[in-house]
Amino acid sequence: MGEAWTAEQERVLCILPFPEPTELIESIEKKHPNVKFLYHTLNWLPKSQPFPQAEIDEKYPWKEATILCTFTALPSDPKIAPNLRFIHFLSAGTDHVSKTPIYRNSDITLTTSSGIHGPQIAEWVIMQILNHSHSEKKLIEWQNQHKWGAHQEIGFARDSVGQRLGVLGYGSIGRQTAKVAKAMGMDIIAFTASPRKTPESKKDSGYIVPGTGDPDGTLPSAWYSGLDKQSLHNFLKQDIDVLLVAVPLTEQTRHFIGKEEFEILGKKNAFIANIARGSILQQDDLIAALKKKEGGLRGAALDVTDPEPLNEESELWDLENVAVTPHVSGMGTTYQERSFAILERNLTNLENGKPLINVVDRKRGY
């Protein structure tokens, strides 16, 4: 839990659902003598269980905290925490707190852990592309049956050389996926909300895991942008073989891809991987496109669904061309280390009067 705070210190309150990473915190405190952590463990709650907001308000030393490190635990009113300078979220997005008073009624700076998930999620995406093209579901079924199957039953694998990966949302996850996919022989095209017409605008300005991603934005053979239907359709019409959905969930991207969009992708018999949020896709339209014999999608890999958890009766569970995983693609052994690295960098920037990184633009929603 740490020692009591003193008035002259930068006071970091951590409310997180895992044990205190003592070595990480001690390392940060050693580099920043004026920083002191106070750590509390708040266990994960099922989504069906009400969040204990009254307990949150009562239990933690909000008045003294100058920095908050959290997933979901926030004071119910900004006035409870008058000294907060910024809040660091261990999630990549903040859509889950977008309706809270802290988000809507305060100007407290919010930062995220965007960038830390790139390697592990990119590996999940590539794994799903390969699993589908190499009929891994059927091969595992045969193994479970102790059956030496005939290759005629699964056909020949479609390798990635010459296929086009469309990255809808060219952030850290999209950039690392692009890097790996490019090495496999794929062509990359990128889509962003706003235009990226200059070399400087194509650079990744957020946190980058060393040695990963596309820091200068040089991998895509073409860039597309815009949140209107015409711009989206123009992107989807570029003969996309695999679409990676990696945009943040905002009011503009909710149900961004539906029947019309699936029909465009179906002309190329595309494969979709969604690691963003389930409600970016119209799920009923997705199911219909996956079931079409001609002009539909060849498959989908979904780490996110709408709702979550996915209903037991959903058709997605049993479709042969679909892989469903329970929102786990971002989980990795370096999660805490990388997220605290962002926090530590922002503590340094704060001390040196430099802008913080990974700052949320409330108007954009990410």
Coordinates of C-alpha atoms in Angstrom, one line a residue:
M1 CA 0.0 0.0 0.0
G2 CA 3.0 2.4 0.5
E3 CA 3.7 5.0 3.1
A4 CA 1.5 8.1 3.8
W5 CA 1.8 11.0 1.4
T6 CA 3.3 14.3 2.2
A7 CA 2.0 17.6 0.9
E8 CA 5.0 18.4 -1.4
Q9 CA 4.9 15.1 -3.3
E10 CA 3.2 14.2 -6.6
R11 CA 0.7 11.7 -5.1
V12 CA -0.3 8.8 -7.4
L13 CA -3.3 6.8 -6.4
C14 CA -3.5 3.4 -8.1
I15 CA -6.8 1.5 -8.0
L16 CA -6.3 -1.6 -10.2
P17 CA -7.5 -5.2 -10.4
F18 CA -4.2 -6.9 -9.9
P19 CA -1.6 -7.2 -7.1
E20 CA 0.8 -4.3 -6.6
P21 CA 3.7 -4.4 -9.1
T22 CA 6.2 -3.5 -6.4
E23 CA 9.3 -3.5 -8.5
L24 CA 7.8 -1.3 -11.1
I25 CA 6.6 1.3 -8.6
E26 CA 9.8 1.3 -6.7
S27 CA 11.7 1.9 -9.9
I28 CA 9.5 4.9 -10.8
E29 CA 9.8 6.3 -7.3
K30 CA 13.6 6.0 -7.5
K31 CA 13.7 7.9 -10.7
H32 CA 11.3 10.5 -9.5
P33 CA 11.9 11.3 -5.8
N34 CA 9.0 13.7 -5.7
V35 CA 6.6 11.0 -6.7
K36 CA 4.9 8.7 -4.2
F37 CA 2.4 5.9 -5.0
L38 CA -0.5 4.6 -2.9
Y39 CA -1.8 1.3 -4.3
H40 CA -5.2 -0.3 -3.8
T41 CA -6.4 -3.6 -5.4
L42 CA -10.0 -3.5 -6.6
N43 CA -11.1 -6.9 -8.0
W44 CA -12.7 -7.3 -11.4
L45 CA -16.4 -7.3 -11.3
P46 CA -18.8 -9.2 -13.7
K47 CA -20.5 -6.8 -16.1
S48 CA -23.8 -7.9 -14.6
Q49 CA -22.8 -6.7 -11.1
P50 CA -23.4 -3.1 -10.2
F51 CA -20.2 -1.0 -9.8
P52 CA -19.8 0.0 -6.1
Q53 CA -19.7 3.8 -6.6
A54 CA -20.6 4.7 -3.1
E55 CA -17.9 2.5 -1.8
I56 CA -15.4 4.0 -4.3
D57 CA -16.2 7.6 -3.2
E58 CA -15.9 6.6 0.5
K59 CA -12.9 4.4 0.5
Y60 CA -10.1 6.2 -1.3
P61 CA -8.1 9.4 -0.5
W62 CA -9.4 11.5 -3.4
K63 CA -8.7 14.9 -1.9
E64 CA -4.9 14.2 -1.6
A65 CA -4.4 12.5 -5.0
T66 CA -2.8 14.5 -7.8
I67 CA -2.6 11.6 -10.3
L68 CA -5.0 8.6 -10.7
C69 CA -4.1 5.3 -12.3
T70 CA -7.1 3.1 -13.0
F71 CA -9.3 1.1 -15.3
T72 CA -12.8 2.0 -14.2
A73 CA -12.7 3.4 -10.6
L74 CA -13.4 7.1 -10.7
P75 CA -14.9 9.5 -8.2
S76 CA -18.6 10.2 -8.8
D77 CA -17.9 14.0 -8.9
P78 CA -14.8 15.9 -9.9
K79 CA -15.2 18.0 -6.8
I80 CA -14.3 15.0 -4.6
A81 CA -10.8 15.0 -6.2
P82 CA -9.9 18.7 -6.5
N83 CA -6.2 18.2 -6.9
L84 CA -6.1 15.6 -9.8
R85 CA -3.8 16.7 -12.5
F86 CA -4.3 13.8 -14.8
I87 CA -5.8 10.3 -14.9
H88 CA -3.9 7.5 -16.5
F89 CA -6.1 4.6 -17.8
L90 CA -4.6 1.1 -18.2
S91 CA -7.0 0.6 -21.1
A92 CA -6.4 1.6 -24.7
G93 CA -9.7 3.4 -24.9
T94 CA -12.0 5.5 -22.7
D95 CA -15.4 4.7 -24.2
H96 CA -16.3 2.8 -21.0
V97 CA -16.1 6.0 -18.9
S98 CA -17.4 8.4 -21.5
K99 CA -20.6 9.1 -19.7
T100 CA -19.0 9.7 -16.3
P101 CA -18.9 13.2 -14.7
I102 CA -15.1 13.1 -14.8
Y103 CA -15.2 12.7 -18.5
R104 CA -18.1 15.1 -19.3
N105 CA -17.9 17.7 -16.6
S106 CA -14.2 18.2 -15.9
D107 CA -11.1 19.3 -17.8
I108 CA -8.8 16.8 -16.0
T109 CA -6.3 15.5 -18.5
L110 CA -6.9 11.8 -19.4
T111 CA -4.2 9.6 -20.8
T112 CA -4.5 6.0 -22.0
S113 CA -2.3 2.9 -22.5
S114 CA -2.8 2.9 -26.2
G115 CA 0.3 1.4 -27.9
I116 CA 1.0 -1.3 -25.3
H117 CA -1.2 -3.9 -26.9
G118 CA 0.2 -3.7 -30.4
P119 CA 2.5 -6.8 -30.4
Q120 CA 0.1 -9.3 -28.7
I121 CA -3.0 -8.2 -30.6
A122 CA -1.1 -8.2 -33.9
E123 CA -0.1 -11.8 -33.2
W124 CA -3.7 -12.7 -32.5
V125 CA -4.8 -11.2 -35.8
I126 CA -2.1 -13.0 -37.8
M127 CA -2.9 -16.2 -35.9
Q128 CA -6.6 -15.9 -36.9
I129 CA -5.8 -15.2 -40.5
L130 CA -3.5 -18.3 -40.7
N131 CA -5.9 -20.5 -38.7
H132 CA -8.6 -19.8 -41.2
S133 CA -6.5 -20.1 -44.3
H134 CA -4.9 -23.4 -43.0
S135 CA -8.2 -24.9 -41.8
E136 CA -6.9 -25.2 -38.2
K137 CA -10.4 -25.8 -36.8
K138 CA -10.8 -28.9 -38.9
L139 CA -7.2 -30.1 -38.1
I140 CA -7.8 -29.8 -34.4
E141 CA -11.1 -31.6 -34.8
W142 CA -9.3 -34.5 -36.5
Q143 CA -6.6 -34.5 -33.8
N144 CA -9.3 -34.7 -31.1
Q145 CA -10.8 -37.6 -33.0
H146 CA -7.4 -39.3 -33.5
K147 CA -8.1 -39.1 -37.2
W148 CA -5.6 -38.9 -40.0
G149 CA -7.7 -36.9 -42.4
A150 CA -7.4 -36.6 -46.1
H151 CA -6.2 -33.3 -47.5
Q152 CA -8.9 -33.4 -50.1
E153 CA -11.4 -32.6 -47.3
I154 CA -9.8 -29.3 -46.5
G155 CA -8.3 -28.2 -49.8
F156 CA -5.1 -26.2 -50.3
A157 CA -4.1 -23.3 -48.0
R158 CA -4.3 -19.8 -49.4
D159 CA -1.1 -18.1 -48.4
S160 CA -0.8 -14.3 -47.8
V161 CA 1.4 -13.3 -50.6
G162 CA -0.3 -10.8 -52.8
Q163 CA -3.3 -10.4 -50.6
R164 CA -4.3 -6.9 -49.4
L165 CA -4.8 -6.0 -45.8
G166 CA -7.1 -3.1 -45.2
V167 CA -6.5 -1.5 -41.7
L168 CA -9.5 0.4 -40.5
G169 CA -7.9 2.6 -37.9
Y170 CA -4.1 2.9 -38.4
G171 CA -3.0 3.1 -34.8
S172 CA -0.5 1.1 -32.9
I173 CA -2.3 -2.2 -33.3
G174 CA -2.9 -1.6 -37.0
R175 CA 0.7 -0.6 -37.5
Q176 CA 2.2 -3.6 -35.9
T177 CA -0.2 -5.9 -37.8
A178 CA 0.8 -4.2 -41.0
K179 CA 4.5 -4.8 -40.2
V180 CA 4.0 -8.5 -39.7
A181 CA 1.6 -8.8 -42.7
K182 CA 4.0 -6.9 -44.9
A183 CA 6.7 -9.5 -44.1
M184 CA 4.3 -12.2 -45.1
G185 CA 3.9 -10.6 -48.6
M186 CA 0.7 -8.6 -48.1
D187 CA 0.0 -5.2 -49.5
I188 CA -1.2 -2.7 -46.8
I189 CA -3.7 0.1 -47.2
A190 CA -4.6 2.4 -44.2
F191 CA -7.8 4.2 -43.1
T192 CA -7.8 7.0 -40.6
A193 CA -10.5 9.4 -39.4
S194 CA -8.6 12.5 -40.6
P195 CA -6.4 12.9 -43.7
R196 CA -2.7 12.0 -43.4
K197 CA -1.2 13.7 -46.5
T198 CA 2.2 14.7 -45.2
P199 CA 5.1 12.5 -43.9
E200 CA 4.8 14.2 -40.5
S201 CA 1.1 13.5 -40.2
K202 CA 1.7 9.8 -41.0
K203 CA 4.0 9.4 -38.0
D204 CA 2.9 7.6 -34.8
S205 CA 3.0 10.2 -32.0
G206 CA 1.9 7.9 -29.2
Y207 CA 3.6 5.2 -27.2
I208 CA 5.5 2.6 -29.3
V209 CA 6.9 -0.6 -28.0
P210 CA 10.5 -0.5 -29.1
G211 CA 11.2 -2.3 -32.3
T212 CA 7.6 -2.6 -33.4
G213 CA 5.0 -0.9 -35.5
D214 CA 5.3 1.5 -38.4
P215 CA 6.6 4.7 -36.6
D216 CA 7.0 6.8 -39.8
G217 CA 3.9 5.4 -41.5
T218 CA 5.7 4.2 -44.6
L219 CA 4.2 0.7 -44.9
P220 CA 0.8 1.5 -46.5
S221 CA 0.8 1.7 -50.3
A222 CA -2.2 4.1 -50.0
W223 CA -4.0 6.0 -47.2
Y224 CA -7.7 6.8 -47.0
S225 CA -9.7 8.9 -44.6
G226 CA -13.1 10.3 -43.5
L227 CA -16.0 9.1 -41.3
D228 CA -18.7 9.6 -43.9
K229 CA -20.2 6.7 -45.9
Q230 CA -18.7 7.7 -49.2
S231 CA -15.2 7.8 -47.8
L232 CA -15.6 4.5 -46.0
H233 CA -17.0 2.9 -49.1
N234 CA -14.2 4.2 -51.2
F235 CA -11.7 2.5 -48.9
L236 CA -13.6 -0.8 -48.7
K237 CA -13.8 -0.9 -52.6
Q238 CA -10.0 -1.2 -52.8
D239 CA -10.0 -5.0 -53.3
I240 CA -9.5 -5.8 -49.6
D241 CA -8.8 -9.5 -48.9
V242 CA -8.5 -9.1 -45.1
L243 CA -10.1 -6.2 -43.1
L244 CA -8.7 -5.4 -39.7
V245 CA -11.2 -3.4 -37.6
A246 CA -9.1 -1.3 -35.2
V247 CA -11.0 2.0 -34.8
P248 CA -12.0 3.3 -31.4
L249 CA -15.7 3.2 -30.5
T250 CA -17.3 6.6 -30.8
E251 CA -20.7 7.9 -31.8
Q252 CA -19.3 8.2 -35.4
T253 CA -18.1 4.6 -35.5
R254 CA -20.9 2.8 -33.7
H255 CA -22.5 0.4 -36.3
F256 CA -20.0 1.8 -38.8
I257 CA -20.0 -1.4 -40.9
G258 CA -23.3 -2.9 -41.8
K259 CA -25.2 -4.5 -44.7
E260 CA -23.9 -2.2 -47.4
E261 CA -20.3 -2.4 -46.3
F262 CA -20.4 -6.2 -46.0
E263 CA -21.8 -6.4 -49.6
I264 CA -18.8 -4.4 -50.8
L265 CA -16.4 -6.7 -48.9
G266 CA -18.3 -9.7 -50.1
K267 CA -17.4 -9.0 -53.7
K268 CA -13.8 -9.9 -52.8
N269 CA -15.0 -12.7 -50.4
A270 CA -13.0 -10.9 -47.6
F271 CA -12.1 -12.0 -44.1
I272 CA -12.7 -9.7 -41.2
A273 CA -10.8 -9.5 -37.9
N274 CA -12.4 -7.3 -35.2
I275 CA -10.3 -6.4 -32.1
A276 CA -11.9 -3.0 -31.5
R277 CA -15.4 -3.1 -30.1
G278 CA -18.3 -5.4 -31.1
S279 CA -20.8 -2.6 -31.7
I280 CA -18.7 -1.1 -34.5
L281 CA -20.2 -3.9 -36.6
Q282 CA -23.9 -4.5 -37.2
Q283 CA -23.8 -8.0 -35.8
D284 CA -27.0 -9.3 -37.5
D285 CA -25.7 -8.1 -40.8
L286 CA -22.3 -9.7 -40.1
I287 CA -24.0 -13.0 -39.5
A288 CA -26.0 -12.8 -42.7
A289 CA -22.8 -12.0 -44.7
L290 CA -21.0 -14.9 -43.2
K291 CA -23.8 -17.3 -44.1
K292 CA -24.1 -16.2 -47.7
K293 CA -22.9 -18.9 -50.2
E294 CA -21.9 -16.3 -52.8
G295 CA -21.0 -12.7 -52.4
G296 CA -20.5 -13.0 -48.7
L297 CA -17.5 -13.0 -46.3
R298 CA -15.2 -16.0 -46.3
G299 CA -14.8 -15.8 -42.5
A300 CA -14.4 -13.7 -39.4
A301 CA -12.3 -13.6 -36.2
L302 CA -14.0 -11.8 -33.4
D303 CA -12.3 -10.9 -30.1
V304 CA -15.1 -8.5 -29.4
T305 CA -18.9 -9.0 -29.8
D306 CA -22.1 -7.1 -29.1
P307 CA -23.0 -7.7 -26.4
E308 CA -20.2 -9.1 -24.2
P309 CA -20.4 -11.7 -23.0
L310 CA -21.8 -13.1 -26.3
N311 CA -25.2 -14.6 -25.8
E312 CA -25.1 -18.4 -25.6
E313 CA -27.7 -18.7 -28.3
S314 CA -25.8 -16.5 -30.8
E315 CA -25.3 -18.1 -34.2
L316 CA -21.7 -16.8 -34.2
W317 CA -20.6 -19.6 -31.9
D318 CA -21.5 -22.4 -34.4
L319 CA -20.6 -20.9 -37.7
E320 CA -17.7 -22.9 -39.2
N321 CA -16.1 -19.9 -40.7
V322 CA -16.0 -17.9 -37.5
A323 CA -13.6 -17.8 -34.5
V324 CA -14.8 -16.2 -31.3
T325 CA -12.5 -15.4 -28.4
P326 CA -13.6 -13.6 -25.1
H327 CA -11.9 -10.2 -25.5
V328 CA -8.4 -11.6 -24.6
S329 CA -6.2 -10.6 -27.6
G330 CA -4.7 -7.7 -25.6
M331 CA -3.7 -9.7 -22.6
G332 CA 0.0 -10.2 -22.2
T333 CA 2.7 -10.7 -19.6
T334 CA 4.1 -7.2 -20.3
Y335 CA 0.8 -5.4 -19.9
Q336 CA 1.6 -3.7 -16.5
E337 CA 5.2 -3.0 -17.4
R338 CA 4.3 -1.2 -20.6
S339 CA 1.4 0.8 -19.1
F340 CA 3.5 2.0 -16.2
A341 CA 6.2 2.9 -18.8
I342 CA 3.7 5.4 -20.3
L343 CA 2.8 6.7 -16.8
E344 CA 6.5 7.1 -16.0
R345 CA 7.2 9.0 -19.3
N346 CA 4.3 11.3 -18.5
L347 CA 5.7 11.9 -15.0
T348 CA 9.0 12.9 -16.7
N349 CA 7.2 15.2 -19.2
L350 CA 5.2 16.8 -16.3
E351 CA 8.4 17.5 -14.5
N352 CA 10.1 19.0 -17.6
G353 CA 7.1 21.0 -18.7
K354 CA 6.6 19.0 -21.8
P355 CA 3.2 17.8 -23.2
L356 CA 1.9 14.4 -22.0
I357 CA 1.6 11.5 -24.5
N358 CA -1.5 9.4 -25.2
V359 CA -3.8 12.3 -24.2
V360 CA -7.5 11.7 -24.9
D361 CA -9.3 14.3 -27.1
R362 CA -12.8 14.3 -25.6
K363 CA -14.3 15.8 -28.7
R364 CA -13.0 12.9 -30.8
G365 CA -13.7 10.4 -28.1
Y366 CA -10.2 8.9 -28.1

